[in-house]
Amino acid sequence: MVGGVNRRILTLLAALVPVLVLGVIGTVVKVPFVALGPGPTFNTLGEVDGKQVVDVVGAELDPTSGHLNMTTVAVRDGLNLFEAFGFWVSGQHGLVPRAEVYPPGVPREEIDKSNQQEFKDSEGNAEVAALHYLKLPTVVLIRNVGDDAPAKDVLRPGDQIVSVDGAPIATPKDLVSAVSSLPPGSRLSVVVRRDNAERTEIVTLGARPDDPAKGYLGVTPGEGALPPMGVTFNLADIGGPSAGLMFSLALIDKLSPGDLDGGKFVAGTGTIDKEGAVGPIGGIQYKMMAAREAGAETFLVPAANCNEARQRTPEGLRLVKVETLDGAVQSLNAINAGAEAPSCG
């Protein structure tokens, strides 16, 4: 009798061994895929960590209500076999080869740095596009100073460039032209506005990397609001350029009468350039999911993403096709007035 029981136990254990081995393998073996899914969504009219997402100082602001939410895609890396399978069957995530998100041979830190720079660039473009739409004046600002730039210890991000060698600087192109017209080694007199005061700085130009015969400051110039007005974007740990459209709309909403969103829940996505052109983004289906789950009723879709978006539209979410910042504002005004707006349908 005892021998029979032992044989049955051994038979059961023999049957469980492959399952146990598979279980161990499934939790240890990493797969060459990442999972994409709905990420966090932020109201650009609201606050994050006690700060306004789009903070404007030195200007009269109009009260806002409702939501103008920017949306993100969550990327989950380092998946084991079981985790990948779980995401795949969830219906809310997709698996893509890891190499499409993290190219082989490129350090993760370099990829993250590039994504963060794209996000910073989108903030600058969003500010300029909104100011141009509102016909507000802009000035030339230093957006970035290179680590090895000739201007590294002289100019700072946020400096307003007033003049170069006595010539007024009205656009970023003015600065580039003034610098590149001089040979390396030239001493350049730069008047900047910093901390509400003008000061003169002297910079010895280096050689431009792509043309050693031309002078080089090593700064990235951009446009920004005319002081005392200032705009700050307060979202950290977000990468890529796809929040540009929603940042521009938030800034316009704060600086103009009425509510662009009609006091309702609008979300969206899209890159933006300084002229207000809206460009396509990735992961549209996951951004729409995140928006709808958060309560959005209307979603602004870049025109180039419309085909993909209408194939995976969450129930109850109205899609509005957007090609320009001006068009986005017109569409929201039309919706608020009970009229039709361009659709992806």
Short mmCIF file of C-alpha atoms in Angstrom, two decimals:
data_model
loop_
_atom_site.label_atom_id
_atom_site.label_comp_id
_atom_site.label_asym_id
_atom_site.label_seq_id
_atom_site.Cartn_x
_atom_site.Cartn_y
_atom_site.Cartn_z
CA MET A 1 0.00 0.00 0.00
CA VAL A 2 2.78 2.39 0.99
CA GLY A 3 4.71 1.49 -2.14
CA GLY A 4 1.66 2.29 -4.29
CA VAL A 5 1.30 5.72 -2.69
CA ASN A 6 4.97 6.47 -3.28
CA ARG A 7 4.67 5.48 -6.92
CA ARG A 8 1.72 7.83 -7.39
CA ILE A 9 3.66 10.67 -5.75
CA LEU A 10 6.64 10.03 -7.98
CA THR A 11 4.40 9.97 -11.05
CA LEU A 12 2.83 13.31 -10.03
CA LEU A 13 6.21 14.87 -9.39
CA ALA A 14 7.48 13.65 -12.77
CA ALA A 15 4.50 15.33 -14.43
CA LEU A 16 5.11 18.60 -12.56
CA VAL A 17 8.83 18.86 -13.39
CA PRO A 18 8.31 20.28 -16.93
CA VAL A 19 5.80 22.78 -15.56
CA LEU A 20 8.20 23.87 -12.82
CA VAL A 21 11.10 24.12 -15.25
CA LEU A 22 8.97 26.18 -17.64
CA GLY A 23 7.94 28.41 -14.75
CA VAL A 24 11.55 29.03 -13.77
CA ILE A 25 12.52 29.74 -17.37
CA GLY A 26 9.55 32.06 -17.83
CA THR A 27 10.55 34.23 -14.88
CA VAL A 28 14.26 34.32 -15.67
CA VAL A 29 14.57 34.53 -19.45
CA LYS A 30 14.30 38.06 -20.84
CA VAL A 31 12.62 38.63 -24.19
CA PRO A 32 13.87 41.05 -26.91
CA PHE A 33 10.63 43.05 -26.80
CA VAL A 34 9.23 46.05 -24.97
CA ALA A 35 5.56 46.58 -24.11
CA LEU A 36 3.85 49.78 -25.17
CA GLY A 37 0.67 50.91 -23.43
CA PRO A 38 -1.30 53.85 -22.06
CA GLY A 39 0.91 56.22 -20.09
CA PRO A 40 0.22 59.08 -17.68
CA THR A 41 -1.87 62.01 -18.88
CA PHE A 42 -1.49 65.54 -17.53
CA ASN A 43 -3.84 68.52 -17.62
CA THR A 44 -1.76 71.34 -19.11
CA LEU A 45 -4.13 73.82 -17.45
CA GLY A 46 -3.56 72.29 -14.03
CA GLU A 47 -0.78 71.65 -11.55
CA VAL A 48 1.82 68.95 -10.97
CA ASP A 49 3.76 68.72 -7.70
CA GLY A 50 2.31 72.06 -6.61
CA LYS A 51 3.40 73.94 -9.75
CA GLN A 52 1.44 75.03 -12.80
CA VAL A 53 2.21 72.70 -15.71
CA VAL A 54 2.34 75.81 -17.93
CA ASP A 55 3.39 78.64 -15.64
CA VAL A 56 3.10 82.22 -16.93
CA VAL A 57 4.41 85.24 -15.05
CA GLY A 58 4.46 88.93 -15.92
CA ALA A 59 1.22 88.88 -17.90
CA GLU A 60 -2.49 89.22 -17.23
CA LEU A 61 -4.05 85.76 -17.21
CA ASP A 62 -7.60 84.73 -18.01
CA PRO A 63 -9.18 82.12 -15.67
CA THR A 64 -9.37 78.62 -17.15
CA SER A 65 -11.43 75.53 -16.40
CA GLY A 66 -11.81 72.03 -17.74
CA HIS A 67 -8.99 70.00 -19.23
CA LEU A 68 -6.48 70.23 -22.06
CA ASN A 69 -4.60 67.01 -21.40
CA MET A 70 -1.36 65.94 -23.01
CA THR A 71 -0.94 62.17 -23.27
CA THR A 72 1.98 59.75 -23.15
CA VAL A 73 2.92 56.18 -24.01
CA ALA A 74 4.29 53.93 -21.28
CA VAL A 75 7.30 51.80 -22.33
CA ARG A 76 8.02 48.71 -20.20
CA ASP A 77 11.45 47.20 -20.72
CA GLY A 78 13.32 44.21 -19.29
CA LEU A 79 10.35 41.84 -19.64
CA ASN A 80 10.53 38.15 -18.89
CA LEU A 81 8.57 35.60 -20.87
CA PHE A 82 5.56 35.57 -18.53
CA GLU A 83 5.38 39.39 -18.31
CA ALA A 84 5.53 39.74 -22.09
CA PHE A 85 2.76 37.20 -22.53
CA GLY A 86 0.64 38.97 -19.90
CA PHE A 87 0.96 42.32 -21.69
CA TRP A 88 0.23 40.70 -25.05
CA VAL A 89 -3.07 39.18 -23.90
CA SER A 90 -4.13 42.28 -21.91
CA GLY A 91 -5.66 43.98 -24.95
CA GLN A 92 -4.22 47.34 -23.82
CA HIS A 93 -0.58 46.79 -24.70
CA GLY A 94 1.45 45.89 -27.74
CA LEU A 95 4.85 44.24 -28.04
CA VAL A 96 7.46 45.66 -30.39
CA PRO A 97 11.08 44.62 -30.91
CA ARG A 98 13.28 46.31 -28.32
CA ALA A 99 15.63 47.48 -31.07
CA GLU A 100 12.89 49.77 -32.43
CA VAL A 101 12.84 51.72 -29.18
CA TYR A 102 16.42 51.22 -27.97
CA PRO A 103 18.70 50.81 -31.03
CA PRO A 104 21.55 48.35 -30.44
CA GLY A 105 24.91 49.96 -29.77
CA VAL A 106 23.40 53.23 -28.55
CA PRO A 107 23.71 53.70 -24.76
CA ARG A 108 20.39 53.99 -22.92
CA GLU A 109 21.58 57.24 -21.36
CA GLU A 110 22.17 58.75 -24.81
CA ILE A 111 18.68 57.75 -25.97
CA ASP A 112 17.09 59.21 -22.82
CA LYS A 113 19.09 62.42 -23.23
CA SER A 114 17.94 62.75 -26.85
CA ASN A 115 14.29 62.21 -25.84
CA GLN A 116 14.57 64.83 -23.11
CA GLN A 117 16.12 67.32 -25.54
CA GLU A 118 13.25 66.72 -27.96
CA PHE A 119 10.85 67.49 -25.12
CA LYS A 120 12.69 70.73 -24.29
CA ASP A 121 12.66 71.72 -27.95
CA SER A 122 8.92 71.05 -28.10
CA GLU A 123 8.40 73.38 -25.14
CA GLY A 124 10.25 76.18 -26.94
CA ASN A 125 8.33 75.59 -30.17
CA ALA A 126 5.03 75.50 -28.28
CA GLU A 127 5.74 78.83 -26.60
CA VAL A 128 6.75 80.56 -29.85
CA ALA A 129 3.83 79.12 -31.84
CA ALA A 130 1.36 80.33 -29.21
CA LEU A 131 2.94 83.80 -29.01
CA HIS A 132 2.86 84.12 -32.79
CA TYR A 133 -0.78 83.02 -32.85
CA LEU A 134 -1.61 85.69 -30.25
CA LYS A 135 0.53 88.24 -32.12
CA LEU A 136 2.64 88.88 -29.03
CA PRO A 137 6.26 90.07 -29.35
CA THR A 138 9.18 87.67 -28.91
CA VAL A 139 12.88 88.04 -28.15
CA VAL A 140 15.95 85.89 -28.81
CA LEU A 141 16.89 83.66 -25.90
CA ILE A 142 19.71 81.20 -25.29
CA ARG A 143 18.07 77.78 -24.99
CA ASN A 144 21.21 75.72 -24.44
CA VAL A 145 24.96 76.16 -24.03
CA GLY A 146 27.20 73.28 -25.14
CA ASP A 147 29.47 71.60 -22.60
CA ASP A 148 32.57 72.51 -24.64
CA ALA A 149 31.21 75.74 -26.13
CA PRO A 150 33.37 78.87 -26.36
CA ALA A 151 30.52 80.66 -24.55
CA LYS A 152 30.26 78.04 -21.78
CA ASP A 153 31.49 80.22 -18.90
CA VAL A 154 30.03 83.46 -20.29
CA LEU A 155 26.46 82.94 -21.54
CA ARG A 156 23.68 81.04 -19.79
CA PRO A 157 20.43 79.33 -20.81
CA GLY A 158 17.68 81.93 -20.45
CA ASP A 159 19.85 84.91 -21.40
CA GLN A 160 18.12 87.34 -23.76
CA ILE A 161 20.44 88.38 -26.59
CA VAL A 162 19.97 92.13 -27.08
CA SER A 163 22.81 92.93 -29.48
CA VAL A 164 26.09 91.61 -30.92
CA ASP A 165 28.92 94.07 -31.59
CA GLY A 166 26.33 96.85 -31.43
CA ALA A 167 23.91 95.27 -33.95
CA PRO A 168 20.41 94.52 -32.56
CA ILE A 169 19.39 90.85 -32.58
CA ALA A 170 15.72 90.33 -33.46
CA THR A 171 15.69 86.68 -34.56
CA PRO A 172 17.81 83.56 -33.93
CA LYS A 173 18.99 83.83 -37.56
CA ASP A 174 20.39 87.30 -36.78
CA LEU A 175 22.61 85.78 -34.09
CA VAL A 176 23.77 82.89 -36.28
CA SER A 177 24.61 85.26 -39.14
CA ALA A 178 26.50 87.69 -36.90
CA VAL A 179 28.63 84.93 -35.39
CA SER A 180 29.34 82.98 -38.60
CA SER A 181 30.38 86.16 -40.43
CA LEU A 182 33.44 86.41 -38.16
CA PRO A 183 36.52 84.15 -38.14
CA PRO A 184 37.49 81.94 -35.17
CA GLY A 185 39.45 83.83 -32.53
CA SER A 186 37.37 87.00 -32.91
CA ARG A 187 36.34 88.72 -29.70
CA LEU A 188 32.58 89.26 -29.75
CA SER A 189 30.78 91.83 -27.60
CA VAL A 190 27.38 90.43 -26.59
CA VAL A 191 24.78 92.47 -24.70
CA VAL A 192 22.45 90.19 -22.77
CA ARG A 193 19.53 90.75 -20.43
CA ARG A 194 19.85 88.55 -17.34
CA ASP A 195 17.95 88.88 -14.05
CA ASN A 196 16.14 91.98 -15.38
CA ALA A 197 19.39 93.83 -16.05
CA GLU A 198 21.50 94.32 -19.18
CA ARG A 199 25.17 93.39 -19.14
CA THR A 200 27.95 93.17 -21.73
CA GLU A 201 29.86 89.92 -22.11
CA ILE A 202 32.96 89.26 -24.23
CA VAL A 203 33.27 85.87 -25.94
CA THR A 204 36.23 84.61 -27.96
CA LEU A 205 34.78 82.63 -30.84
CA GLY A 206 35.81 79.09 -31.59
CA ALA A 207 35.77 77.31 -34.96
CA ARG A 208 32.46 76.04 -36.26
CA PRO A 209 32.61 72.21 -36.33
CA ASP A 210 31.14 71.90 -39.84
CA ASP A 211 33.04 74.90 -41.25
CA PRO A 212 36.30 75.73 -39.41
CA ALA A 213 36.61 79.06 -41.25
CA LYS A 214 33.53 80.45 -39.48
CA GLY A 215 33.11 81.64 -35.91
CA TYR A 216 31.27 79.53 -33.34
CA LEU A 217 29.57 80.36 -30.01
CA GLY A 218 28.30 76.87 -29.17
CA VAL A 219 24.84 78.00 -28.10
CA THR A 220 21.34 77.10 -29.25
CA PRO A 221 19.29 80.26 -29.77
CA GLY A 222 15.51 80.34 -29.73
CA GLU A 223 12.60 82.71 -29.32
CA GLY A 224 10.63 83.44 -26.19
CA ALA A 225 8.26 85.88 -24.56
CA LEU A 226 9.26 89.52 -24.24
CA PRO A 227 10.14 90.27 -20.57
CA PRO A 228 8.70 90.80 -18.06
CA MET A 229 6.50 88.01 -19.35
CA GLY A 230 7.99 84.56 -18.82
CA VAL A 231 6.79 81.03 -19.56
CA THR A 232 7.95 77.90 -17.75
CA PHE A 233 6.88 74.31 -18.39
CA ASN A 234 6.96 72.14 -15.29
CA LEU A 235 6.73 68.54 -16.42
CA ALA A 236 9.76 66.39 -15.65
CA ASP A 237 10.76 62.88 -16.75
CA ILE A 238 8.81 63.14 -20.00
CA GLY A 239 10.52 62.55 -23.34
CA GLY A 240 9.80 63.23 -26.99
CA PRO A 241 8.13 66.11 -28.82
CA SER A 242 4.47 65.04 -28.84
CA ALA A 243 3.20 67.41 -26.11
CA GLY A 244 3.84 70.51 -28.22
CA LEU A 245 0.28 71.06 -29.47
CA MET A 246 -1.31 70.78 -26.03
CA PHE A 247 1.29 73.09 -24.46
CA SER A 248 0.54 75.73 -27.11
CA LEU A 249 -3.20 75.45 -26.55
CA ALA A 250 -2.78 75.80 -22.78
CA LEU A 251 -0.71 78.95 -23.22
CA ILE A 252 -3.26 80.44 -25.62
CA ASP A 253 -6.09 79.55 -23.22
CA LYS A 254 -4.35 81.31 -20.33
CA LEU A 255 -3.59 84.45 -22.34
CA SER A 256 -6.91 84.94 -24.15
CA PRO A 257 -10.55 85.35 -23.07
CA GLY A 258 -12.85 82.34 -22.62
CA ASP A 259 -12.23 78.62 -22.28
CA LEU A 260 -10.82 76.82 -25.32
CA ASP A 261 -12.13 73.53 -23.96
CA GLY A 262 -15.54 74.95 -23.10
CA GLY A 263 -14.94 73.81 -19.52
CA LYS A 264 -14.97 70.18 -20.68
CA PHE A 265 -12.38 67.39 -20.94
CA VAL A 266 -10.29 67.68 -24.09
CA ALA A 267 -7.11 65.67 -24.64
CA GLY A 268 -4.76 65.34 -27.56
CA THR A 269 -1.28 64.94 -28.95
CA GLY A 270 0.93 66.22 -31.74
CA THR A 271 4.27 67.84 -32.39
CA ILE A 272 4.36 71.52 -33.24
CA ASP A 273 6.84 73.80 -34.96
CA LYS A 274 7.32 77.53 -34.49
CA GLU A 275 4.96 78.28 -37.37
CA GLY A 276 2.18 76.24 -35.71
CA ALA A 277 2.23 73.19 -38.02
CA VAL A 278 1.10 70.03 -36.18
CA GLY A 279 3.01 66.83 -36.91
CA PRO A 280 2.42 63.09 -36.34
CA ILE A 281 3.42 61.06 -33.30
CA GLY A 282 3.75 57.41 -32.29
CA GLY A 283 1.52 55.24 -30.11
CA ILE A 284 -1.72 57.06 -30.93
CA GLN A 285 -3.92 54.12 -29.86
CA TYR A 286 -2.38 54.03 -26.38
CA LYS A 287 -2.70 57.78 -25.95
CA MET A 288 -6.39 57.62 -26.87
CA MET A 289 -6.91 54.80 -24.34
CA ALA A 290 -5.24 56.83 -21.60
CA ALA A 291 -7.30 59.90 -22.46
CA ARG A 292 -10.62 58.06 -22.49
CA GLU A 293 -9.85 56.26 -19.22
CA ALA A 294 -9.11 59.65 -17.65
CA GLY A 295 -12.49 61.01 -18.81
CA ALA A 296 -11.75 62.76 -22.11
CA GLU A 297 -14.65 63.24 -24.53
CA THR A 298 -12.71 64.92 -27.35
CA PHE A 299 -9.26 63.98 -28.65
CA LEU A 300 -7.16 66.13 -30.99
CA VAL A 301 -5.40 63.94 -33.56
CA PRO A 302 -2.64 65.02 -35.95
CA ALA A 303 -4.00 64.62 -39.49
CA ALA A 304 -1.25 62.16 -40.40
CA ASN A 305 -2.35 59.85 -37.55
CA CYS A 306 -6.04 59.85 -38.48
CA ASN A 307 -6.10 56.55 -40.40
CA GLU A 308 -4.54 54.68 -37.49
CA ALA A 309 -6.64 56.52 -34.88
CA ARG A 310 -10.04 55.78 -36.40
CA GLN A 311 -9.28 52.05 -36.50
CA ARG A 312 -8.81 51.94 -32.73
CA THR A 313 -11.03 54.70 -31.37
CA PRO A 314 -12.20 54.02 -27.80
CA GLU A 315 -15.98 54.12 -27.44
CA GLY A 316 -17.32 57.57 -26.58
CA LEU A 317 -14.25 59.49 -27.76
CA ARG A 318 -14.72 62.11 -30.51
CA LEU A 319 -11.70 62.48 -32.81
CA VAL A 320 -10.85 65.92 -34.20
CA LYS A 321 -8.36 66.14 -37.07
CA VAL A 322 -5.73 68.83 -36.60
CA GLU A 323 -3.17 70.16 -39.07
CA THR A 324 -2.26 73.52 -37.53
CA LEU A 325 -2.48 75.34 -34.22
CA ASP A 326 -4.88 77.83 -35.78
CA GLY A 327 -7.05 74.93 -36.99
CA ALA A 328 -7.06 73.37 -33.53
CA VAL A 329 -8.29 76.60 -31.94
CA GLN A 330 -10.98 76.99 -34.63
CA SER A 331 -12.14 73.40 -34.09
CA LEU A 332 -12.45 73.85 -30.33
CA ASN A 333 -14.35 77.10 -30.82
CA ALA A 334 -16.69 75.35 -33.26
CA ILE A 335 -17.36 72.50 -30.83
CA ASN A 336 -18.09 75.00 -28.04
CA ALA A 337 -20.57 76.75 -30.34
CA GLY A 338 -22.31 73.47 -31.16
CA ALA A 339 -20.94 73.34 -34.71
CA GLU A 340 -19.03 70.63 -36.53
CA ALA A 341 -15.25 70.29 -36.49
CA PRO A 342 -12.98 68.37 -38.91
CA SER A 343 -13.06 64.68 -38.00
CA CYS A 344 -10.84 61.66 -38.64
CA GLY A 345 -13.97 59.74 -39.68
#
